[in-house]
Short mmCIF file of C-alpha atoms in Angstrom, two decimals:
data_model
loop_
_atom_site.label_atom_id
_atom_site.label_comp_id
_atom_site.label_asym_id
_atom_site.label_seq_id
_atom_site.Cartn_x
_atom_site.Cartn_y
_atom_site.Cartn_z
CA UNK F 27 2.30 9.03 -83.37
CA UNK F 28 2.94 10.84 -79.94
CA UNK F 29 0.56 8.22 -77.84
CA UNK F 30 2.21 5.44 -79.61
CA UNK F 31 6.13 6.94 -78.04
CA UNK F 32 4.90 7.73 -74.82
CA UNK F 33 2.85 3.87 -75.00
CA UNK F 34 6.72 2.97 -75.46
CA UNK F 35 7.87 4.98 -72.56
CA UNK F 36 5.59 3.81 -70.14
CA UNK F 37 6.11 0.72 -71.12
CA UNK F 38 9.99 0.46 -70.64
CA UNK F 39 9.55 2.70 -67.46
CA UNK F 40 7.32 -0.50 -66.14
CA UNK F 41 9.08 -2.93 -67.39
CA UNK F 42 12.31 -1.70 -65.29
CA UNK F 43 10.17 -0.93 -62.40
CA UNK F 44 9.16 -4.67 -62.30
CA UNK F 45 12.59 -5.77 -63.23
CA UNK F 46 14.31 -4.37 -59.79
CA UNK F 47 11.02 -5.07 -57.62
CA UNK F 48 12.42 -8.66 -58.55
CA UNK F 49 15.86 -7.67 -57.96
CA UNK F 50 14.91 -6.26 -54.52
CA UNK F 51 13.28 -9.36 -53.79
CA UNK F 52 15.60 -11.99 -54.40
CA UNK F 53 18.89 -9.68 -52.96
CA UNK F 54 18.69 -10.53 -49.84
CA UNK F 55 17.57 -14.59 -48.70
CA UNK F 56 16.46 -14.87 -45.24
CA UNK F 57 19.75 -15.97 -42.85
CA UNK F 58 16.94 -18.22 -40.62
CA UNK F 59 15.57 -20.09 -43.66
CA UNK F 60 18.96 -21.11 -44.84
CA UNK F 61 20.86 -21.99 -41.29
CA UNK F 62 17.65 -24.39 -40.15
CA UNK F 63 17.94 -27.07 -43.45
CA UNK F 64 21.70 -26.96 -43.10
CA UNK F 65 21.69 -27.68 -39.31
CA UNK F 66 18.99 -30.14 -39.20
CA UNK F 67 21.21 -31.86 -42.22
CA UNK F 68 23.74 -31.99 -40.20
CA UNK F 69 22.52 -33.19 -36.72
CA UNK F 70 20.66 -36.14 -38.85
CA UNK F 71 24.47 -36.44 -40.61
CA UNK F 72 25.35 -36.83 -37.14
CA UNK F 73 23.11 -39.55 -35.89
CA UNK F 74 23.60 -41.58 -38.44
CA UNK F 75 25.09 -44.78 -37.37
CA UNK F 76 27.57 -44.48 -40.51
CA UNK F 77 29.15 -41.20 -39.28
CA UNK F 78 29.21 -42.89 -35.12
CA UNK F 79 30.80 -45.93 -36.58
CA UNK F 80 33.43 -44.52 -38.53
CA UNK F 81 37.23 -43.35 -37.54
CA UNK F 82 37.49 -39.76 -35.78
CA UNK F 83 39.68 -38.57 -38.80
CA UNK F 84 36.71 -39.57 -41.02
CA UNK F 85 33.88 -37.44 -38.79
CA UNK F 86 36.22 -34.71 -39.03
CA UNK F 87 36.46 -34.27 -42.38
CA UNK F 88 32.81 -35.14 -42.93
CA UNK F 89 32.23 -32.45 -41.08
CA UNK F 90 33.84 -29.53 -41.96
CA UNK F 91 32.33 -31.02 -45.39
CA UNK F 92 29.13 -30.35 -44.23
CA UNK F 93 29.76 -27.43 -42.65
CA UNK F 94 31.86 -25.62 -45.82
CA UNK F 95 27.91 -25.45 -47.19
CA UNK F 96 27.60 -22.43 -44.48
CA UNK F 97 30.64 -22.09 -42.53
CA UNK F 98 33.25 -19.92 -43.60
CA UNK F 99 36.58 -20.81 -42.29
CA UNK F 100 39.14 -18.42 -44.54
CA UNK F 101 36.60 -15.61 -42.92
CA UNK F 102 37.15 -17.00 -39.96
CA UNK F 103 40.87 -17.36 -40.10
CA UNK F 104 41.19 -13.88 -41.63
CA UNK F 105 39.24 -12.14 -38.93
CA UNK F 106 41.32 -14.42 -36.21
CA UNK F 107 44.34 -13.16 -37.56
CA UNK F 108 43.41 -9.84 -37.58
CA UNK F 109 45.91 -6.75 -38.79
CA UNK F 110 48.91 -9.32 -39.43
CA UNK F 111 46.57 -11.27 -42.20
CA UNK F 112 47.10 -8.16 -44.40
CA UNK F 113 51.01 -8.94 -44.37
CA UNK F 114 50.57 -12.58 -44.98
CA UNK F 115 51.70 -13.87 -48.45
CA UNK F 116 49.27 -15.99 -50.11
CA UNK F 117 50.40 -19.38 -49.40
CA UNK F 118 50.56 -19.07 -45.66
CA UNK F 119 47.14 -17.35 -45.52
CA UNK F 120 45.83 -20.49 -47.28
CA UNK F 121 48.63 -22.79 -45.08
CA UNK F 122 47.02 -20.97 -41.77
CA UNK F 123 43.44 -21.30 -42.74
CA UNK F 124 44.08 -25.05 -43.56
CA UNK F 125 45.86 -25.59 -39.50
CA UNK F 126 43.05 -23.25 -37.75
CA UNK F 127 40.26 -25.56 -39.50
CA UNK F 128 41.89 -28.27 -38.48
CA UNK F 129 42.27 -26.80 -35.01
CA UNK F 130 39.03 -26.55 -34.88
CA UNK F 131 37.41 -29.71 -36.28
CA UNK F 132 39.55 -31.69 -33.76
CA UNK F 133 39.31 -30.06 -30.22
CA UNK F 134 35.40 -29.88 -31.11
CA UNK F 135 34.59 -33.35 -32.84
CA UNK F 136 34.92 -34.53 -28.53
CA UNK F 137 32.34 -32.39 -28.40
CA UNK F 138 29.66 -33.31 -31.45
CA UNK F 139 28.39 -36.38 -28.96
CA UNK F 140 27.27 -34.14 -26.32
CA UNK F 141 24.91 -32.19 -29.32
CA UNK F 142 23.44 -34.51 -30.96
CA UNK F 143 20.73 -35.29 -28.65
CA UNK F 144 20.21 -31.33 -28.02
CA UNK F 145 17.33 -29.12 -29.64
CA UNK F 146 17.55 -26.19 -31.36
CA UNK F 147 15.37 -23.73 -30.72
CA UNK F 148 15.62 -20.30 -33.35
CA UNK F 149 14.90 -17.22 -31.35
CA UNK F 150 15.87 -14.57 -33.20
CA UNK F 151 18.00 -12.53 -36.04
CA UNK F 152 18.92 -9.40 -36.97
CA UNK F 153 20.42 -8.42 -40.32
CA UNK F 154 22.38 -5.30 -41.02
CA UNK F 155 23.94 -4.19 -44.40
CA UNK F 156 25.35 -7.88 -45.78
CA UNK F 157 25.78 -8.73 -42.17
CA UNK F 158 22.99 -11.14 -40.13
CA UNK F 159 22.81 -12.74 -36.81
CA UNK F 160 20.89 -15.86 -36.37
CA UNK F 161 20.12 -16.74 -32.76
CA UNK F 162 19.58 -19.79 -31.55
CA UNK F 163 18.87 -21.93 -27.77
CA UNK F 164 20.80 -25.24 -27.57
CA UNK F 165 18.47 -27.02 -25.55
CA UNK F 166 18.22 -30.04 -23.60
CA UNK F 167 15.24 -31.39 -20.81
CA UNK F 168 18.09 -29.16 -17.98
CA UNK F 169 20.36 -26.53 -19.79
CA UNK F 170 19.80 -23.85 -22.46
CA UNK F 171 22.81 -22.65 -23.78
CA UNK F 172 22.29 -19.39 -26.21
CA UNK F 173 24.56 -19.91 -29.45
CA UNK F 174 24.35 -17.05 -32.05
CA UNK F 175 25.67 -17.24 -35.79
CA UNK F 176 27.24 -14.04 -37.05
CA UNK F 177 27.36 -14.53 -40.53
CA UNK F 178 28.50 -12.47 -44.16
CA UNK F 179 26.46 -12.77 -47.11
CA UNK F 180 28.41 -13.87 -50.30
CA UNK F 181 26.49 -14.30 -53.20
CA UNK F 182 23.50 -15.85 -51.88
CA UNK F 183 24.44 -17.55 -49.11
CA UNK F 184 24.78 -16.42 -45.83
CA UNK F 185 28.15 -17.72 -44.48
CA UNK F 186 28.80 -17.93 -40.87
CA UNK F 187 32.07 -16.66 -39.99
CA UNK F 188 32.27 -16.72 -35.82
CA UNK F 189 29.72 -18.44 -33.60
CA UNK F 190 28.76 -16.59 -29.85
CA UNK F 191 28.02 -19.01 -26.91
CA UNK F 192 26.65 -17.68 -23.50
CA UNK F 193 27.98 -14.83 -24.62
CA UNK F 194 31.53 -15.48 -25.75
CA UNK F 195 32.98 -14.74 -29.12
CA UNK F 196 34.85 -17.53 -30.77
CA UNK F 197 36.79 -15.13 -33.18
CA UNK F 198 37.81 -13.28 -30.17
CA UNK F 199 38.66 -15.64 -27.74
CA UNK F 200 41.12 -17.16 -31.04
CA UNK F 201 42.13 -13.27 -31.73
CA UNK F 202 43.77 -12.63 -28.36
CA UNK F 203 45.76 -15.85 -28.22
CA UNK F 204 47.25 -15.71 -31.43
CA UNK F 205 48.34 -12.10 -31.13
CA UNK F 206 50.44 -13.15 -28.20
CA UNK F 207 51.64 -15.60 -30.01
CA UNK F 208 52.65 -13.44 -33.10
CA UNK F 209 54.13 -10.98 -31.20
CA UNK F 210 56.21 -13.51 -29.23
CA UNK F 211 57.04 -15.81 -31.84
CA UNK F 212 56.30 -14.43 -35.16
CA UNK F 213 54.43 -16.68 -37.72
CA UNK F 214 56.49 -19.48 -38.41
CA UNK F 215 56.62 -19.92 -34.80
CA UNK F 216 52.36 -20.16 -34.73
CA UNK F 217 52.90 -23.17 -37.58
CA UNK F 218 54.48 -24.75 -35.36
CA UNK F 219 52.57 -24.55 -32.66
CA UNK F 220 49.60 -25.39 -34.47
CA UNK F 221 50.75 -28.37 -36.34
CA UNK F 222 51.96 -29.34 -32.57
CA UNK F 223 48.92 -28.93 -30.84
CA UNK F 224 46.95 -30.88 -33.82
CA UNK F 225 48.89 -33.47 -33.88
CA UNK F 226 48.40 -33.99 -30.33
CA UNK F 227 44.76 -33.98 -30.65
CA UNK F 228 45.10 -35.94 -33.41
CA UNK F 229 46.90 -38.59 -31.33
CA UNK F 230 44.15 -37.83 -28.63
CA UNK F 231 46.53 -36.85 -25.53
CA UNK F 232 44.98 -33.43 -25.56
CA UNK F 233 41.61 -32.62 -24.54
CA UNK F 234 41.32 -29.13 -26.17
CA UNK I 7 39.48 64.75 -29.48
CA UNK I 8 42.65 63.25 -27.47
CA UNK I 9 39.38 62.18 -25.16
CA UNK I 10 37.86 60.66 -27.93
CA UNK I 11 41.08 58.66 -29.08
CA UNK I 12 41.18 57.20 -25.26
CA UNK I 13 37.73 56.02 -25.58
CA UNK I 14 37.99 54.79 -29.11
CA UNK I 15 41.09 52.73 -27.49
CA UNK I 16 39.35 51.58 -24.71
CA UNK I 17 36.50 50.46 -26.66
CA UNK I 18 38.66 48.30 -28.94
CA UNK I 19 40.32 46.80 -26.10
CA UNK I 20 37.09 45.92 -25.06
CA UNK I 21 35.85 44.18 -28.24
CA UNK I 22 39.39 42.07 -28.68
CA UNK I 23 38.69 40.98 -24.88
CA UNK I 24 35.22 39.79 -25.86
CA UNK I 25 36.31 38.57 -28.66
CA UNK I 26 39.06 36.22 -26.89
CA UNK I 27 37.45 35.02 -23.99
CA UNK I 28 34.63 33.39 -26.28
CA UNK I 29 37.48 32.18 -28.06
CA UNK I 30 38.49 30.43 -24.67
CA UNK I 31 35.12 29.27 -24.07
CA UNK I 32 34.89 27.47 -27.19
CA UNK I 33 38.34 25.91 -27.42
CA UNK I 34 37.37 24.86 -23.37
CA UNK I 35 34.20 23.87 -24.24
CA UNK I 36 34.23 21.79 -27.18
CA UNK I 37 31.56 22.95 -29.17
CA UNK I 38 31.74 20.46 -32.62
CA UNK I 39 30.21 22.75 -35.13
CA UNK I 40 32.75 25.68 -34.51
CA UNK I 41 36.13 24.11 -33.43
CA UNK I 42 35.45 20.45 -35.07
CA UNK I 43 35.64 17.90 -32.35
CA UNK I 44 38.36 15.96 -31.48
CA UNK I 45 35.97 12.73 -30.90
CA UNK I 46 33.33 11.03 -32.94
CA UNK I 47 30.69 8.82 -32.12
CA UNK I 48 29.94 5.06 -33.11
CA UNK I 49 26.88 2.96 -31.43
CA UNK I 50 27.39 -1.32 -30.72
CA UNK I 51 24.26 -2.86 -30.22
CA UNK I 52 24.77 -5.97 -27.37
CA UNK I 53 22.65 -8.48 -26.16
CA UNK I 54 22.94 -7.32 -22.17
CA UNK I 55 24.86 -4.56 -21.19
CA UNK I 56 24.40 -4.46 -17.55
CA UNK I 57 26.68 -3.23 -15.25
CA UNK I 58 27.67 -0.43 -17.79
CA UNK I 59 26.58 3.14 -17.06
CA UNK I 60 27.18 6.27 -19.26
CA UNK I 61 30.56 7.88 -18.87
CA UNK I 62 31.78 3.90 -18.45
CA UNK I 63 35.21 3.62 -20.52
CA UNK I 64 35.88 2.24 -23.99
CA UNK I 65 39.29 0.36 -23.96
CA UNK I 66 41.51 -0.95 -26.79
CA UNK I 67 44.44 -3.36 -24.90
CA UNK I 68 43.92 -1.61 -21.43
CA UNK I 69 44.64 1.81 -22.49
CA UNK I 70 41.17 4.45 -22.51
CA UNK I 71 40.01 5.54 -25.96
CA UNK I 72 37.04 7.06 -24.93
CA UNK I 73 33.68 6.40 -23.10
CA UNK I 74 29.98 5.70 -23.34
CA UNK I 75 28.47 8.66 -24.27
CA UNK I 76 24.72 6.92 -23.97
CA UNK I 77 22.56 3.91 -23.43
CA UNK I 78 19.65 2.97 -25.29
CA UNK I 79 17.41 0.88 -27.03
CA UNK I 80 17.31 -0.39 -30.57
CA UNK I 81 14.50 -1.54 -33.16
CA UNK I 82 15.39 -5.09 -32.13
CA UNK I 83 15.03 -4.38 -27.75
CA UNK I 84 18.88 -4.62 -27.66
CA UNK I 85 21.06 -2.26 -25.63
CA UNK I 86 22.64 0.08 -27.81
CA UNK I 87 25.78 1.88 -26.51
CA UNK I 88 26.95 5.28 -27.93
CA UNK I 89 30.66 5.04 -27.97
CA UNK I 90 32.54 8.75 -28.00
CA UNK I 91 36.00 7.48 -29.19
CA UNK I 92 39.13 9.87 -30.04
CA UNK I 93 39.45 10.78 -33.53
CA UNK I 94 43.42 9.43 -33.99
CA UNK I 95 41.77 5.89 -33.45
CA UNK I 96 40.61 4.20 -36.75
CA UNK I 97 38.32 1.40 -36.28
CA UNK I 98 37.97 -1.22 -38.74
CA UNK I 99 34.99 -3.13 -39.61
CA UNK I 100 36.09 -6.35 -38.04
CA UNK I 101 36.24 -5.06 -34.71
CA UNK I 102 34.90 -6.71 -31.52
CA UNK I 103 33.13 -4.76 -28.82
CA UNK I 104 32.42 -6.35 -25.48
CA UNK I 105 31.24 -5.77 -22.05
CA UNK I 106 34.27 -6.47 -19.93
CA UNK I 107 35.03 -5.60 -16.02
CA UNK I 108 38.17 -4.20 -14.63
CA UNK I 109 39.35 -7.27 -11.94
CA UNK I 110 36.15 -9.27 -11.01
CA UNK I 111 34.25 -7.03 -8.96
CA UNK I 112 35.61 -4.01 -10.93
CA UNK I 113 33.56 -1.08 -12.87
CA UNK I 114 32.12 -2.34 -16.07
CA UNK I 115 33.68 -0.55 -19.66
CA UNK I 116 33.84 -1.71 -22.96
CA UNK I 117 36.58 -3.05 -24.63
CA UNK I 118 37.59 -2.83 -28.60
CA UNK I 119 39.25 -5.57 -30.16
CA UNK I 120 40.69 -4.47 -33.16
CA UNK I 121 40.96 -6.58 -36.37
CA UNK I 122 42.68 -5.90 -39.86
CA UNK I 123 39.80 -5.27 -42.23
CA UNK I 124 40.72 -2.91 -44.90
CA UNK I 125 37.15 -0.22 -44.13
CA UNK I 126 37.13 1.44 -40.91
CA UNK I 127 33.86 2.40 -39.19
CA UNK I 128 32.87 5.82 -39.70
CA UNK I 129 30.90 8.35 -37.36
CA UNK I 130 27.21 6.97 -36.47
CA UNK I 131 27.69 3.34 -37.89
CA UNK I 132 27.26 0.53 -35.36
CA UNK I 133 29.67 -2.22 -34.50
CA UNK I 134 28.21 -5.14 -35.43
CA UNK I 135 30.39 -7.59 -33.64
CA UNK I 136 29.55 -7.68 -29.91
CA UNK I 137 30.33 -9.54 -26.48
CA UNK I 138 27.32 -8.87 -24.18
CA UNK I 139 28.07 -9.15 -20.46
CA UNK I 140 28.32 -12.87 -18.89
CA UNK I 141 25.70 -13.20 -16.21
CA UNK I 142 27.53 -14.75 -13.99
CA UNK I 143 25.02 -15.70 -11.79
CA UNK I 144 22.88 -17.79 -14.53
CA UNK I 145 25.93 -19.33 -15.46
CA UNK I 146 26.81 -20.69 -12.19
CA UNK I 147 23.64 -21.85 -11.57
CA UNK I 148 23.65 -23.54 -15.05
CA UNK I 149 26.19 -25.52 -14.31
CA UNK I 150 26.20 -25.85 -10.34
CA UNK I 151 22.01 -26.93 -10.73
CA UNK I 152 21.87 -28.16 -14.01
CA UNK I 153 22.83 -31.69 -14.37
CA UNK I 154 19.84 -33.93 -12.63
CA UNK I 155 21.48 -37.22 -14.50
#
């Protein structure tokens, strides 16, 4: 009777051990393995003769499409924001993070041409808590320009939420201008100067 | 016996002198497990952080918050700075840290970019977000050698 309880025990005892080996094993996905598929989809995306052919207003939204996958941009406009995001109602956190994606896709979709024919080269990561940092060598036959990915995991996906090139925080570099901007203006006065500024890159008199 | 009040009195006098000039010392010399320090200490781990020396200042907007206690290096070959920053300054998790100078030839120091996440970092965790320093002199030639086409 006794061997046959602590047969149970043991048992059970096992059967958890196993249970979060597996657990440890599939918490955390590897931020490398997931950013190489989704860029390579995306330079491909990129060359297609589809996506060159089409209207700038369509390879924008095609993609930040693509990029969604592993981008995050409310992140990203959160951590842009900074302190005043906390203060925000709602709406215009989800009317900001619309404009600053927007920003974004259109004073860089000038830009996409100039990557396409680039290599990327991963050299690196480091993870820390639910934080990672996937580094990477744009790289063409003269230049090698060092972008990282800082990225949050959520769920399990790592989503990238500010990029680093040569050195140079994208978050940051948004951070500083926009608090002058708040302070001076307030926040209806940023709307405005966003939807300005987009709709002059939109109209392509602007060059970023 | 009068004596022996005199040099009980002295003797007490003594003691409470002793007794205050450690006092002094301590409150003078900071020690953290008696008088509980006024700073604490955070680490950001950075790419390259040349130029910056210990006892280089930490800066939020310009004004000194507190200084680089050490330099090191971590598991991954980065530099990792040991940031001794005042304890009235909260810093929360979405904070940037990078390698700035003061004017263009100026002393290196580090400056904090504060954010609005709702944790703040607490003694011994490291800053995650980081600015390394811009080598200049690679970028220049990047850009002044680079093109061939």
């Amino acid at each position: 009777m006794h061997i046959k309880k602590y047969c149970i025990f043991i048992m059970t005892v096992l059967a958890f051990w196993t249970l979060g080996l597996q657990g440890g094993a599939t918490a955390a996905p590897d931020p490398t393995e997931q950013m190489k598929p989704f860029l390579d989809n995306i330079i491909t995306q990129l060359k297609s003769e589809e996506f060159q052919n089409d209207t700038t207003c369509n390879q924008c939204n095609r993609i930040v499409e693509l990029a969604s996958e592993h981008f995050d941009f409310r992140e990203m406009s959160k951590r842009v924001m900074g302190k005043q995001w906390k203060h925000l109602t709602p709406q215009q956190q989800d009317q900001f993070t619309e404009l600053f994606t927007k920003l974004l896709q259109y004073a860089y979709i000038g830009q996409v041409n100039e990557y396409v024919d680039k290599k990327i080269e991963f050299t690196g990561q480091r993870i820390k808590g639910n934080r990672a940092e996937v580094k990477t060598k744009l790289m063409d036959e003269n230049k090698e320009i060092p972008v990282s990915y800082i990225m949050i995991l959520k769920g399990d996906n790592w989503m990238t939420y500010d990029i680093i090139v040569e050195g140079v925080s994208l978050v940051r570099n948004y951070r500083e201008q926009i608090f002058s901007v708040l302070r001076e203006e307030q926040f209806a006065g940023l709307i405005t100067l966003l939807e300005k500024k987009i709709a002059n890159l939109e109209a392509g008199n602007d060059e970023g | 016996m009068k004596r022996n009040n005199v040099e009980i009195m002295v003797g007490v006098f003594l003691v409470l002198g002793f007794f205050s000039f450690a006092w002094l010392a301590m409150q003078l010399g900071e020690v953290p497990w008696l008088t509980g320090s006024s700073t604490y200490k955070v680490f950001a781990d950075f790419d390259n952080i040349s130029g910056v020396k210990a006892g280089a200042e930490v800066q939020i907007a310009g004004v000194t918050v507190g200084s680089v206690i050490n330099l090191s290096l971590n598991e991954y070959d980065q530099a990792r700075a040991e940031l001794q920053i005042n304890k009235s300054i909260k810093l929360p998790k979405d904070t940037i840290a990078s390698v700035k100078s003061q004017g263009i030839i100026g002393d290196k120091l580090i400056q904090l970019t504060i954010g609005g996440d709702e944790e703040f970092y607490t003694a011994g965790e490291v800053i995650f977000d980081t600015e390394s320093s811009v080598d200049l002199e690679s970028l220049i030639s990047k850009f002044a050698f680079g093109s061939v086409k």
